[in-house]
PDB file of C-alpha atoms and ligand atoms in Angstrom:
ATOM      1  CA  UNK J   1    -112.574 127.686 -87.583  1.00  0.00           C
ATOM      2  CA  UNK J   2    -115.624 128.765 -89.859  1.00  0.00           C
ATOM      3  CA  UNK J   3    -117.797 125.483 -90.222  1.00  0.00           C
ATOM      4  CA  UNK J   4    -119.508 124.826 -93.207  1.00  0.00           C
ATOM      5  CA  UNK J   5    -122.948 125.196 -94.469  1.00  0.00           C
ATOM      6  CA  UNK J   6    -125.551 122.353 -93.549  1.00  0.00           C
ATOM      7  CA  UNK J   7    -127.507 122.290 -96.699  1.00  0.00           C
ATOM      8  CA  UNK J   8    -130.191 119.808 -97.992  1.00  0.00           C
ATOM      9  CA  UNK J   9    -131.720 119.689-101.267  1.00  0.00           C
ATOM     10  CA  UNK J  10    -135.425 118.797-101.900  1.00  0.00           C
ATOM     11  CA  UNK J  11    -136.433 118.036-105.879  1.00  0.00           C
ATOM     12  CA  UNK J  12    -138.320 115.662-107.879  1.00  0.00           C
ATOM     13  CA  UNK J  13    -136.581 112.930-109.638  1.00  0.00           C
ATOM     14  CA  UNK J  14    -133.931 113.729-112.181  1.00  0.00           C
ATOM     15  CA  UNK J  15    -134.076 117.812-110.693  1.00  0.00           C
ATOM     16  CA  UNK J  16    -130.421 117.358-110.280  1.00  0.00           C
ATOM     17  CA  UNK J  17    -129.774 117.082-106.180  1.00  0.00           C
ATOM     18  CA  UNK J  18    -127.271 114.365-106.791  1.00  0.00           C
ATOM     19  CA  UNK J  19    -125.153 116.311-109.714  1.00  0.00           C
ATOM     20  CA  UNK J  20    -125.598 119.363-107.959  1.00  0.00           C
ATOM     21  CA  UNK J  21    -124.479 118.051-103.939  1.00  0.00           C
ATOM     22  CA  UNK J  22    -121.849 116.989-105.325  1.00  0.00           C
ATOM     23  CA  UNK J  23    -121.048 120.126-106.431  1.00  0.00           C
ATOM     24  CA  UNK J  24    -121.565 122.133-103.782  1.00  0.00           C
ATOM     25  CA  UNK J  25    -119.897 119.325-101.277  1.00  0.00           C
ATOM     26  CA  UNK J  26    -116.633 119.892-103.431  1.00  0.00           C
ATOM     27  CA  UNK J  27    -117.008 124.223-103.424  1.00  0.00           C
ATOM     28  CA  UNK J  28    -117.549 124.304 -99.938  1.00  0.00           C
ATOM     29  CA  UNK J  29    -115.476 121.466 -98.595  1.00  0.00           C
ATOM     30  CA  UNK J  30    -118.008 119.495 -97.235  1.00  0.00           C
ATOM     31  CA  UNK J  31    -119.646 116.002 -96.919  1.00  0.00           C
ATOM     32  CA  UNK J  32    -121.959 114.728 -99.499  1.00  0.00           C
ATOM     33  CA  UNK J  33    -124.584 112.587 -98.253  1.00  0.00           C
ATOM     34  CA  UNK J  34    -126.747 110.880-100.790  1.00  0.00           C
ATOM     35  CA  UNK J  35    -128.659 107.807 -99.132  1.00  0.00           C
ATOM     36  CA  UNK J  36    -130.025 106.246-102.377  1.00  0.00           C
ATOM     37  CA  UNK J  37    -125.958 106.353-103.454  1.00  0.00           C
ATOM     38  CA  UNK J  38    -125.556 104.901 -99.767  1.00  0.00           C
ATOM     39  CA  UNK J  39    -128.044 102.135-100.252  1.00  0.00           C
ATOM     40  CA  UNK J  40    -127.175 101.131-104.027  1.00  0.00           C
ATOM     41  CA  UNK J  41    -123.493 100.860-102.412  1.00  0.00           C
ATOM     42  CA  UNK J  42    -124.592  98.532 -99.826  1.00  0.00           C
ATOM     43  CA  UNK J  43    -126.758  96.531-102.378  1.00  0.00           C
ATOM     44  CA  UNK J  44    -123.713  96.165-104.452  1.00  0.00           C
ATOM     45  CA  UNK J  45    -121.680  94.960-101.676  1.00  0.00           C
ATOM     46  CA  UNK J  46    -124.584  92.421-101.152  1.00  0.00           C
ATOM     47  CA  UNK J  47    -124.935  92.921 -97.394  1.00  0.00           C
ATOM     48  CA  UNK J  48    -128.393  91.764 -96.068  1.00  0.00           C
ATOM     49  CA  UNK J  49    -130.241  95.627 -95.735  1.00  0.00           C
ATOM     50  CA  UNK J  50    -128.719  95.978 -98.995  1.00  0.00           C
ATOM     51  CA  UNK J  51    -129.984  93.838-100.766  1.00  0.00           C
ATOM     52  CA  UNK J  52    -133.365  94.158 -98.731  1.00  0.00           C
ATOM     53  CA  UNK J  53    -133.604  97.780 -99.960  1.00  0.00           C
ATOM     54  CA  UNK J  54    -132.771  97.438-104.010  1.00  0.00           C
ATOM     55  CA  UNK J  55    -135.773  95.039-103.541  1.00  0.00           C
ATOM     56  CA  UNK J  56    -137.711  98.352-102.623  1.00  0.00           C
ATOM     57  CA  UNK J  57    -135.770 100.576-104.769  1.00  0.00           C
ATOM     58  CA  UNK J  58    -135.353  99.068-108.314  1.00  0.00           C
ATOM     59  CA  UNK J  59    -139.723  98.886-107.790  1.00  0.00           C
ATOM     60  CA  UNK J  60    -139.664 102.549-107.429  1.00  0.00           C
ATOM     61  CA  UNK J  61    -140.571 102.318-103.418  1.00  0.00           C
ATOM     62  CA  UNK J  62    -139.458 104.223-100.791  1.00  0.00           C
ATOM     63  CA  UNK J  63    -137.329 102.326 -98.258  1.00  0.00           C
ATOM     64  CA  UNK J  64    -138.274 101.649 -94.874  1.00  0.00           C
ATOM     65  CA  UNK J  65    -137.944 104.144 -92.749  1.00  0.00           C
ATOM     66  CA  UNK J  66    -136.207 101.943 -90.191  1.00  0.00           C
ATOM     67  CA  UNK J  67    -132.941 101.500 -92.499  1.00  0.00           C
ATOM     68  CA  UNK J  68    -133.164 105.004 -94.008  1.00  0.00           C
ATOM     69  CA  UNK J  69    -133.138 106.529 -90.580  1.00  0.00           C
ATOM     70  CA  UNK J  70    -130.553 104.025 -89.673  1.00  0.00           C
ATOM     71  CA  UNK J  71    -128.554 104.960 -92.360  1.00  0.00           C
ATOM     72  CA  UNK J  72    -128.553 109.069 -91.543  1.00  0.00           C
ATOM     73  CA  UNK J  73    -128.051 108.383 -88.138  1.00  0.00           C
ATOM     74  CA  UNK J  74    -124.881 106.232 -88.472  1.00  0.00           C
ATOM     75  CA  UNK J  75    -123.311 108.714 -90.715  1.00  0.00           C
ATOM     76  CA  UNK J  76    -123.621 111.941 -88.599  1.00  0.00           C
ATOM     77  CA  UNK J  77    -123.186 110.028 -85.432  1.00  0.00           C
ATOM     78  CA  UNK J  78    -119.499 109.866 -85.498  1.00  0.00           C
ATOM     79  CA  UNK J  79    -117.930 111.789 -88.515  1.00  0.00           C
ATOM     80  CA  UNK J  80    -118.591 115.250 -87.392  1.00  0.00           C
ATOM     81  CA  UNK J  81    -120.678 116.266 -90.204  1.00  0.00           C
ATOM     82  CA  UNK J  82    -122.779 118.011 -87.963  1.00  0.00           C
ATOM     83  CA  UNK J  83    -120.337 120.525 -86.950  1.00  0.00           C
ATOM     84  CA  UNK J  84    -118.134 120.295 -90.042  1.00  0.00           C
ATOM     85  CA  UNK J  85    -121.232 121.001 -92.329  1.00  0.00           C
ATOM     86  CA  UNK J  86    -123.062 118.617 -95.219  1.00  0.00           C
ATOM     87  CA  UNK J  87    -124.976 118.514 -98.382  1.00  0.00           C
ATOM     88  CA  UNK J  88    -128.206 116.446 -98.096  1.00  0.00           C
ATOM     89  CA  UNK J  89    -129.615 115.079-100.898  1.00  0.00           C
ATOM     90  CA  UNK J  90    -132.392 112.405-100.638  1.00  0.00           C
ATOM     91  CA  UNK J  91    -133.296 112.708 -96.768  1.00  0.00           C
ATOM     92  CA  UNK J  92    -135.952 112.809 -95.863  1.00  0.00           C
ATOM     93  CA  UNK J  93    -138.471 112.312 -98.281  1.00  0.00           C
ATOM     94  CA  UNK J  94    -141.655 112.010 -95.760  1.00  0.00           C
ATOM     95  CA  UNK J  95    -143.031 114.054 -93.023  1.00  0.00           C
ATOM     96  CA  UNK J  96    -141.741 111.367 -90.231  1.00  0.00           C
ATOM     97  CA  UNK J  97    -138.459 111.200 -92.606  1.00  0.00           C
ATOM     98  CA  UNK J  98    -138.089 115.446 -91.082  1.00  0.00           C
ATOM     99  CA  UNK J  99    -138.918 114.441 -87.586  1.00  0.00           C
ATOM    100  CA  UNK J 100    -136.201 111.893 -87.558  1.00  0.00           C
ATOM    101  CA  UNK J 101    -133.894 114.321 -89.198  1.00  0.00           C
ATOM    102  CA  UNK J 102    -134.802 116.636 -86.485  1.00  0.00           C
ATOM    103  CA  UNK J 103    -134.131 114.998 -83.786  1.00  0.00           C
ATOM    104  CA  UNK J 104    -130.775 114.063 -85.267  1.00  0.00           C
ATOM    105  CA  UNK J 105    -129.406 117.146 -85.749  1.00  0.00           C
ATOM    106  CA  UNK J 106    -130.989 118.352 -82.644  1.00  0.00           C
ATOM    107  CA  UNK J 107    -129.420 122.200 -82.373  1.00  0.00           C
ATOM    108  CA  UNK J 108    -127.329 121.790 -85.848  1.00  0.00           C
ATOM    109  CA  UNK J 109    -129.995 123.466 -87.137  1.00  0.00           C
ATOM    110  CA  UNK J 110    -130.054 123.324 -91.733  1.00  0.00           C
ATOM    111  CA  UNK J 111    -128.849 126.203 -92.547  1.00  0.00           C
ATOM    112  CA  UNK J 112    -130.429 126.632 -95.995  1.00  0.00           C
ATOM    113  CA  UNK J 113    -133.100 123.640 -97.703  1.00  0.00           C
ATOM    114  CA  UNK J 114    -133.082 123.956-101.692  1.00  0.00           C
ATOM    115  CA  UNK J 115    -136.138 123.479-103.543  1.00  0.00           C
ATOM    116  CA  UNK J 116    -134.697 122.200-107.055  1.00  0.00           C
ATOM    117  CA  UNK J 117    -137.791 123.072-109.589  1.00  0.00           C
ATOM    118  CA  UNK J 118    -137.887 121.501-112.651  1.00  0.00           C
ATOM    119  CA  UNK J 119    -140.908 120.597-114.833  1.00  0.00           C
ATOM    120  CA  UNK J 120    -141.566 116.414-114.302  1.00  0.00           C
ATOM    121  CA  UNK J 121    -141.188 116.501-118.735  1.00  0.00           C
ATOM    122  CA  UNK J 122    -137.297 117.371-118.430  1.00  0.00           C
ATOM    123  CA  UNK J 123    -137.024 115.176-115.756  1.00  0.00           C
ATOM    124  CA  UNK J 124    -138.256 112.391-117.610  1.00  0.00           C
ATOM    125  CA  UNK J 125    -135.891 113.196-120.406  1.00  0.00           C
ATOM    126  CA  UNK J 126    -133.111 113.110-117.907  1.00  0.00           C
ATOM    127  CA  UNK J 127    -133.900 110.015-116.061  1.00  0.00           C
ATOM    128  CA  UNK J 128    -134.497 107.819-119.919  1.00  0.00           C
ATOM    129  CA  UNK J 129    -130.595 109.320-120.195  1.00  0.00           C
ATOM    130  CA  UNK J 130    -129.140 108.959-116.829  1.00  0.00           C
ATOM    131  CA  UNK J 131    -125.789 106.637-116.735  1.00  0.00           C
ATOM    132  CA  UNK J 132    -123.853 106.452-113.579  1.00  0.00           C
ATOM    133  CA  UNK J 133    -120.349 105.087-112.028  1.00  0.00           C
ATOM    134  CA  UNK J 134    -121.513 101.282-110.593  1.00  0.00           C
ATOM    135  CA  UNK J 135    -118.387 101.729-108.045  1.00  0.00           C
ATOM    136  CA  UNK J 136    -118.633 105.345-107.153  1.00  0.00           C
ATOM    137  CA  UNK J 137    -121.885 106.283-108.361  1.00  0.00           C
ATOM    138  CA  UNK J 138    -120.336 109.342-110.239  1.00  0.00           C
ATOM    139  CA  UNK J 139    -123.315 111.281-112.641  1.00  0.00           C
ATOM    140  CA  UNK J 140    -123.326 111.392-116.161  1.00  0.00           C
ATOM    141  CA  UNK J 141    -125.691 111.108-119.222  1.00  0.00           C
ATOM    142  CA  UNK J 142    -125.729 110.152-122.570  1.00  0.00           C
ATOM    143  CA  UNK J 143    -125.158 113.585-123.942  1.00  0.00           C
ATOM    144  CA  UNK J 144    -122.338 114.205-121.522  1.00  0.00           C
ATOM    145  CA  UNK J 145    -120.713 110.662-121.140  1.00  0.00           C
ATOM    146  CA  UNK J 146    -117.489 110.022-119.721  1.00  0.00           C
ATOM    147  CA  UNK J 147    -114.456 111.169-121.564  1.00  0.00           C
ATOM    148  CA  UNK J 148    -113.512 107.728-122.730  1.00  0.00           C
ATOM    149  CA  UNK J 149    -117.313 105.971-122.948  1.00  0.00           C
ATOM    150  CA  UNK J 150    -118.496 103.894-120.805  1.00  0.00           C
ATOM    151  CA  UNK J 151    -115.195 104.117-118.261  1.00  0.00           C
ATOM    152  CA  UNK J 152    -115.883 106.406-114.788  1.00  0.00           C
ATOM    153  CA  UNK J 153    -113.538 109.654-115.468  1.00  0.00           C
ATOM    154  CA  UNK J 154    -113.427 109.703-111.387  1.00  0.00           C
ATOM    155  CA  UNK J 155    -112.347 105.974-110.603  1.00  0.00           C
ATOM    156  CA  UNK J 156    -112.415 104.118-113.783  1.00  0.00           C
ATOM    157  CA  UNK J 157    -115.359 101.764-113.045  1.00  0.00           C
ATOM    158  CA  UNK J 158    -118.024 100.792-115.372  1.00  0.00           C
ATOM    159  CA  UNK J 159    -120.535 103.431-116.018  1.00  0.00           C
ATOM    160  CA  UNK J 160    -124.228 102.077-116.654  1.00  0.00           C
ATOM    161  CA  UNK J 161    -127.961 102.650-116.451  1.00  0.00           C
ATOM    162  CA  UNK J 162    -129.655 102.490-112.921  1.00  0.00           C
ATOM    163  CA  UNK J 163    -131.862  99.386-112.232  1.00  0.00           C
ATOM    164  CA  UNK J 164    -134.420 101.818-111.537  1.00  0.00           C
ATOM    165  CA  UNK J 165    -133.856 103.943-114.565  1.00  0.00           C
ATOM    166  CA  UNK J 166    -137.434 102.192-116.363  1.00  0.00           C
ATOM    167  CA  UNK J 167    -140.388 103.511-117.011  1.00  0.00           C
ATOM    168  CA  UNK J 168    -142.479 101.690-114.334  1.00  0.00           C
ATOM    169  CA  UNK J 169    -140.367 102.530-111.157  1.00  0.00           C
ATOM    170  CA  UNK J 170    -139.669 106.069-112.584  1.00  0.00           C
ATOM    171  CA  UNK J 171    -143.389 106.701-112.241  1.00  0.00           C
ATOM    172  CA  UNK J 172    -143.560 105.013-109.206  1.00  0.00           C
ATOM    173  CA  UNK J 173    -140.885 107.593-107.659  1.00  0.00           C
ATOM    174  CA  UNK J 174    -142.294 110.513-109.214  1.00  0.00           C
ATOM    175  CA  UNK J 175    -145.964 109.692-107.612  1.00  0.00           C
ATOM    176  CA  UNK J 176    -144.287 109.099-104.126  1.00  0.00           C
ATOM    177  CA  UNK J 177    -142.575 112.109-104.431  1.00  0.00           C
ATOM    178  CA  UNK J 178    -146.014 113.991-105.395  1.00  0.00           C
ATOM    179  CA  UNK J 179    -147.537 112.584-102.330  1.00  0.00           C
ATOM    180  CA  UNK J 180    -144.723 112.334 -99.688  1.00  0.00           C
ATOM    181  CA  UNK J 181    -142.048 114.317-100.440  1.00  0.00           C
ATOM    182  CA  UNK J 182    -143.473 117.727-102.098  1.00  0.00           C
ATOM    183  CA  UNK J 183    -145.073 118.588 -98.711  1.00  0.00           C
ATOM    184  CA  UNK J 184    -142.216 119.031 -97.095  1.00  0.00           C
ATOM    185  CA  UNK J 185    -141.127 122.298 -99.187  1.00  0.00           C
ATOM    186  CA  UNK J 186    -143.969 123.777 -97.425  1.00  0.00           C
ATOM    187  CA  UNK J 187    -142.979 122.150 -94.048  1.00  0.00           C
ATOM    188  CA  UNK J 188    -138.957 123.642 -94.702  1.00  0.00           C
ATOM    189  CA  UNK J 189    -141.006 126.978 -96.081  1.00  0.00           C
ATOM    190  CA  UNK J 190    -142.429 127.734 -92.673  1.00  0.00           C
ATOM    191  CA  UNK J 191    -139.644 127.297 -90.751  1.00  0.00           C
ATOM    192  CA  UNK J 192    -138.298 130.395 -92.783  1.00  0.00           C
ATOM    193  CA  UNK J 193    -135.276 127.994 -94.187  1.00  0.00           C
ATOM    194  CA  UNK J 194    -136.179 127.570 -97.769  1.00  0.00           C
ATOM    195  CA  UNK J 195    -135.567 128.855-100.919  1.00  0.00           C
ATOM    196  CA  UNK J 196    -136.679 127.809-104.471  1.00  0.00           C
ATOM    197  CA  UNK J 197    -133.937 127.405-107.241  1.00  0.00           C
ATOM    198  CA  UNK J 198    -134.779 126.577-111.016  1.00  0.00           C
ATOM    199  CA  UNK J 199    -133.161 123.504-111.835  1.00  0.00           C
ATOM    200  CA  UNK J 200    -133.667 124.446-115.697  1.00  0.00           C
ATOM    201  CA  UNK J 201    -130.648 124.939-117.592  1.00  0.00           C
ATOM    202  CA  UNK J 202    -126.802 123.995-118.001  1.00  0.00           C
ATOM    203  CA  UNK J 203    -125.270 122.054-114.457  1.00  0.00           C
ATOM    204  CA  UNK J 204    -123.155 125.147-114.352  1.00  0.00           C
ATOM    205  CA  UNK J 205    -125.382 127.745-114.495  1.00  0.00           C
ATOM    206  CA  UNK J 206    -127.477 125.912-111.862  1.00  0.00           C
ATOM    207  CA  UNK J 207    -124.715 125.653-109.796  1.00  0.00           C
ATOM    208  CA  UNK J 208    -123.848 129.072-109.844  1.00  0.00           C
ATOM    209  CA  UNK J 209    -127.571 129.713-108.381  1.00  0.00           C
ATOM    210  CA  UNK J 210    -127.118 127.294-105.984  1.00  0.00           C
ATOM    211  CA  UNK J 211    -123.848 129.273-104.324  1.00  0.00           C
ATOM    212  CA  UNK J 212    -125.346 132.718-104.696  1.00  0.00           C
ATOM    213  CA  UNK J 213    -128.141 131.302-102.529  1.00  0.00           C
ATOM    214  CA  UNK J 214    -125.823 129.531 -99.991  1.00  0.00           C
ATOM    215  CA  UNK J 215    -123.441 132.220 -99.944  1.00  0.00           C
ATOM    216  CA  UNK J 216    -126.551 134.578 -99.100  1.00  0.00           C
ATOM    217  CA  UNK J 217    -128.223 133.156 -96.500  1.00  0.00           C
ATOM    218  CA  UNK J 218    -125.220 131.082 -95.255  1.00  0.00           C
ATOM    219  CA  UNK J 219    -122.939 133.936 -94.724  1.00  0.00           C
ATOM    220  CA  UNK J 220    -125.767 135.487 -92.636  1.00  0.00           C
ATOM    221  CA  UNK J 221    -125.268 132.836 -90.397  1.00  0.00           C
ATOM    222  CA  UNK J 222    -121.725 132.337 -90.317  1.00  0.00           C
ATOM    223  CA  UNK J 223    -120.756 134.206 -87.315  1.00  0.00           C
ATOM    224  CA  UNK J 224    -123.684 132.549 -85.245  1.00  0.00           C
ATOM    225  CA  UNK J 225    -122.467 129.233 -82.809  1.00  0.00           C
ATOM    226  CA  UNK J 226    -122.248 126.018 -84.612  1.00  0.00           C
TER     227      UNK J 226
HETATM  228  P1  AP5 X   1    -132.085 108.413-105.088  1.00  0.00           P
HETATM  229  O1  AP5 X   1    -130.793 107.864-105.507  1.00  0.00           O
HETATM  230  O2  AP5 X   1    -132.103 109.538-104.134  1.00  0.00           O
HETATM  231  O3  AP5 X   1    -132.883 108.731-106.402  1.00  0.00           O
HETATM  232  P2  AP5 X   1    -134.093 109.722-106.705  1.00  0.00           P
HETATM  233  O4  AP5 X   1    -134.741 110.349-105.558  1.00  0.00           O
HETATM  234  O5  AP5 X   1    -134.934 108.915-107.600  1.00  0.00           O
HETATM  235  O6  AP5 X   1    -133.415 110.941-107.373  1.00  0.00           O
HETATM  236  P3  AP5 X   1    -132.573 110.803-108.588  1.00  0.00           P
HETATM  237  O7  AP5 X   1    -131.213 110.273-108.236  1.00  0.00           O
HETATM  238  O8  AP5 X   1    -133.335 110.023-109.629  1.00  0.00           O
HETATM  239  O9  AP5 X   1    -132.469 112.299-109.152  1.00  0.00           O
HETATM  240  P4  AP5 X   1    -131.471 113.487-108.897  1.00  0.00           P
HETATM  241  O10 AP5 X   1    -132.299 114.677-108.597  1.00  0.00           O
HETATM  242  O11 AP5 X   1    -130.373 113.135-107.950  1.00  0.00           O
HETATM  243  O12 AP5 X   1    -130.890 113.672-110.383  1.00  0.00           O
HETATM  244  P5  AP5 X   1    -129.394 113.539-110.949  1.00  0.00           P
HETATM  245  O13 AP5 X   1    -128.487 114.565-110.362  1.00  0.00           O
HETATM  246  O14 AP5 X   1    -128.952 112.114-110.926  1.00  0.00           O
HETATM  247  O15 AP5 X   1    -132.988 107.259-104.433  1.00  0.00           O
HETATM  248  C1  AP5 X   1    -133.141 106.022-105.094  1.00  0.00           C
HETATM  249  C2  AP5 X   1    -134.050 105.117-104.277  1.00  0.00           C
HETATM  250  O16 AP5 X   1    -133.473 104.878-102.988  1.00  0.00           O
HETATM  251  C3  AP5 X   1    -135.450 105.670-103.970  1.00  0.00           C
HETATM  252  O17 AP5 X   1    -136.352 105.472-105.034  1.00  0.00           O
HETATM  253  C4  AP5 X   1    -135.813 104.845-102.722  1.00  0.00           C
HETATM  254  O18 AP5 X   1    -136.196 103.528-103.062  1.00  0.00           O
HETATM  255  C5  AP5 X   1    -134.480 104.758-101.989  1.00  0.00           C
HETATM  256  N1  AP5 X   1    -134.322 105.852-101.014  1.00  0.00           N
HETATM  257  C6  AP5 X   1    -133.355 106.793-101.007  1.00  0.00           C
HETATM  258  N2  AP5 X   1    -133.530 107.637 -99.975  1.00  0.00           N
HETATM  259  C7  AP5 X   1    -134.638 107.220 -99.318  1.00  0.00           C
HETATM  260  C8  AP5 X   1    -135.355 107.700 -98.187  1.00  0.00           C
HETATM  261  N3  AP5 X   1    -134.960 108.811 -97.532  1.00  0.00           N
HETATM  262  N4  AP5 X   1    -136.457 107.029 -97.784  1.00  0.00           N
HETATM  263  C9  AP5 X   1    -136.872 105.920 -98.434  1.00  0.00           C
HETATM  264  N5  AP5 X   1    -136.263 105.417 -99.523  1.00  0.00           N
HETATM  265  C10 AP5 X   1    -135.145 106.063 -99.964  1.00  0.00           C
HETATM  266  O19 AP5 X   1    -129.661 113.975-112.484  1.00  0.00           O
HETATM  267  C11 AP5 X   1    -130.438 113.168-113.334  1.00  0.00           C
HETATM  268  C12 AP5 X   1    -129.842 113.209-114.759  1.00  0.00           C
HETATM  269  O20 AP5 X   1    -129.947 114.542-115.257  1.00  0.00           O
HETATM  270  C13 AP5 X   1    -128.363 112.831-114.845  1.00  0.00           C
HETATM  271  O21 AP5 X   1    -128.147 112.109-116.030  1.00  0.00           O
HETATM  272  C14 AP5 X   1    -127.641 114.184-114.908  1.00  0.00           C
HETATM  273  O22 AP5 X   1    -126.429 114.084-115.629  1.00  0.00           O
HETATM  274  C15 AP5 X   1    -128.669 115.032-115.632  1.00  0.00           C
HETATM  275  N6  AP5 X   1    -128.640 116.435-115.243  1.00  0.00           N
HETATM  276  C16 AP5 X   1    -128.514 116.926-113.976  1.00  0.00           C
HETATM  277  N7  AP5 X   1    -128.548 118.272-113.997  1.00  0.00           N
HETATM  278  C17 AP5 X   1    -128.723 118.639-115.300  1.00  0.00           C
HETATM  279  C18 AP5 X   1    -128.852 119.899-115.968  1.00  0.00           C
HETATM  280  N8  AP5 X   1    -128.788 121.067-115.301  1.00  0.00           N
HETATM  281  N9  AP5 X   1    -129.053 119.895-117.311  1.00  0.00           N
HETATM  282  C19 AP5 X   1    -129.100 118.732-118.003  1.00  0.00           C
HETATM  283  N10 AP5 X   1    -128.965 117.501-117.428  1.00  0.00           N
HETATM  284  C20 AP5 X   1    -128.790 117.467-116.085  1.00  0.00           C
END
């Protein structure tokens, strides 16, 4: 059986990862592993890290690493993403963040990491916008809502803003990702794995850069061991 591709998307706040890996988890059959959607789903359900993160997140802070790790670990330990294939999308987001993630998927090597680019004043504009799914954490915005406003057009459940949709922890992300998470384009760049997308335009159209890209360097790799 052909596996699928192990992708992992890299981007600023509001560049899209999270509309766009779930894309690409649905086109190629894949898992879609978000860990702020894993986190706000364990805050919800009010168990103790939960809750101990959305302290973290709704201040625009990066969780600690010891949860964060924890939570990429448990979810590739025993699913069989690793040989299945996976779409990555907000680990890691620090240099030790990539060690961990590493030594986790140990010879599963990534076989493509996206570099989402879009400029931080569309970003804004998207975040002040952003409405999501509180039970499934599905992705929409005010000038594409639901089809039946504010009601989830996956599951039904309430669609609202994000705690840390405000204007104090946005700029707290977007200067964390500046100084932590930015480097690591040129730490995926040397390792020959990256490419750089523009995340400017309609989903669709970025989407359809996004598969040329995986089906390019993915197919490449197809035939090779998983
Ligand atoms: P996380 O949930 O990962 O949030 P984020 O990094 O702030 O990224 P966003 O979700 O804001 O942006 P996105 O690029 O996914 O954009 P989206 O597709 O939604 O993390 C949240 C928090 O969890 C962190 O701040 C941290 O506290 C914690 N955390 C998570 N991982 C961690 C880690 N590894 N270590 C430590 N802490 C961690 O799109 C945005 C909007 O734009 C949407 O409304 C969408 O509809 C719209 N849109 C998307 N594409 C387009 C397009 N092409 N054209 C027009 N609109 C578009």
């Amino acid at each position: 059986m052909i596996r699928g591709p192990r992708l992992l998307l890299l981007g600023k706040q509001g560049a899209g990862k999270g509309t766009q890996a779930s894309l690409l988890a649905e086109h190629y059959g894949v898992t879609h592993l978000a860990t702020g959607e894993v986190l706000r789903a364990a805050a919800r359900s009010g168990t103790r890290f939960g809750l101990e993160a959305k302290r973290y997140m709704d201040e625009g802070e990066l969780v600690p690493d010891d949860i964060t790790v924890g939570v990429v670990e448990e979810r590739f330990g025993d699913n069989g993403e690793l040989e299945h294939g996976f779409v990555l999308d907000g680990f890691p987001r620090t240099a030790a963040q990539a060690e961990e993630l590493a030594r986790i998927l140990g010879e599963h090597d990534l076989d493509l990491v996206v570099a989402l680019e879009v400029p931080t004043e569309v970003v804004l504009d998207r975040l002040a916008g952003r409405r999501v799914c509180k039970d499934c954490g599905a992705i929409y915005h005010v000038s594409a809502p639901p089809e039946h406003p504010w009601d989830c057009d996956v599951c039904g459940g309430e669609v609202v803003q994000r705690d840390d949709d405000q204007e104090d922890a946005i700029k707290r992300r977007l200067e964390l990702y500046e100084q932590e998470t930015q480097p690591l384009i040129a730490y995926y760049r040397a390792q020959a794995v990256l490419v750089d997308i523009d995340g400017v335009g309609e989903t669709e159209v970025v989407f359809s850069r996004l598969v040329d890209a995986v089906d390019g360097k993915y197919e490449r790799r197809a035939g090779a061991p998983a």
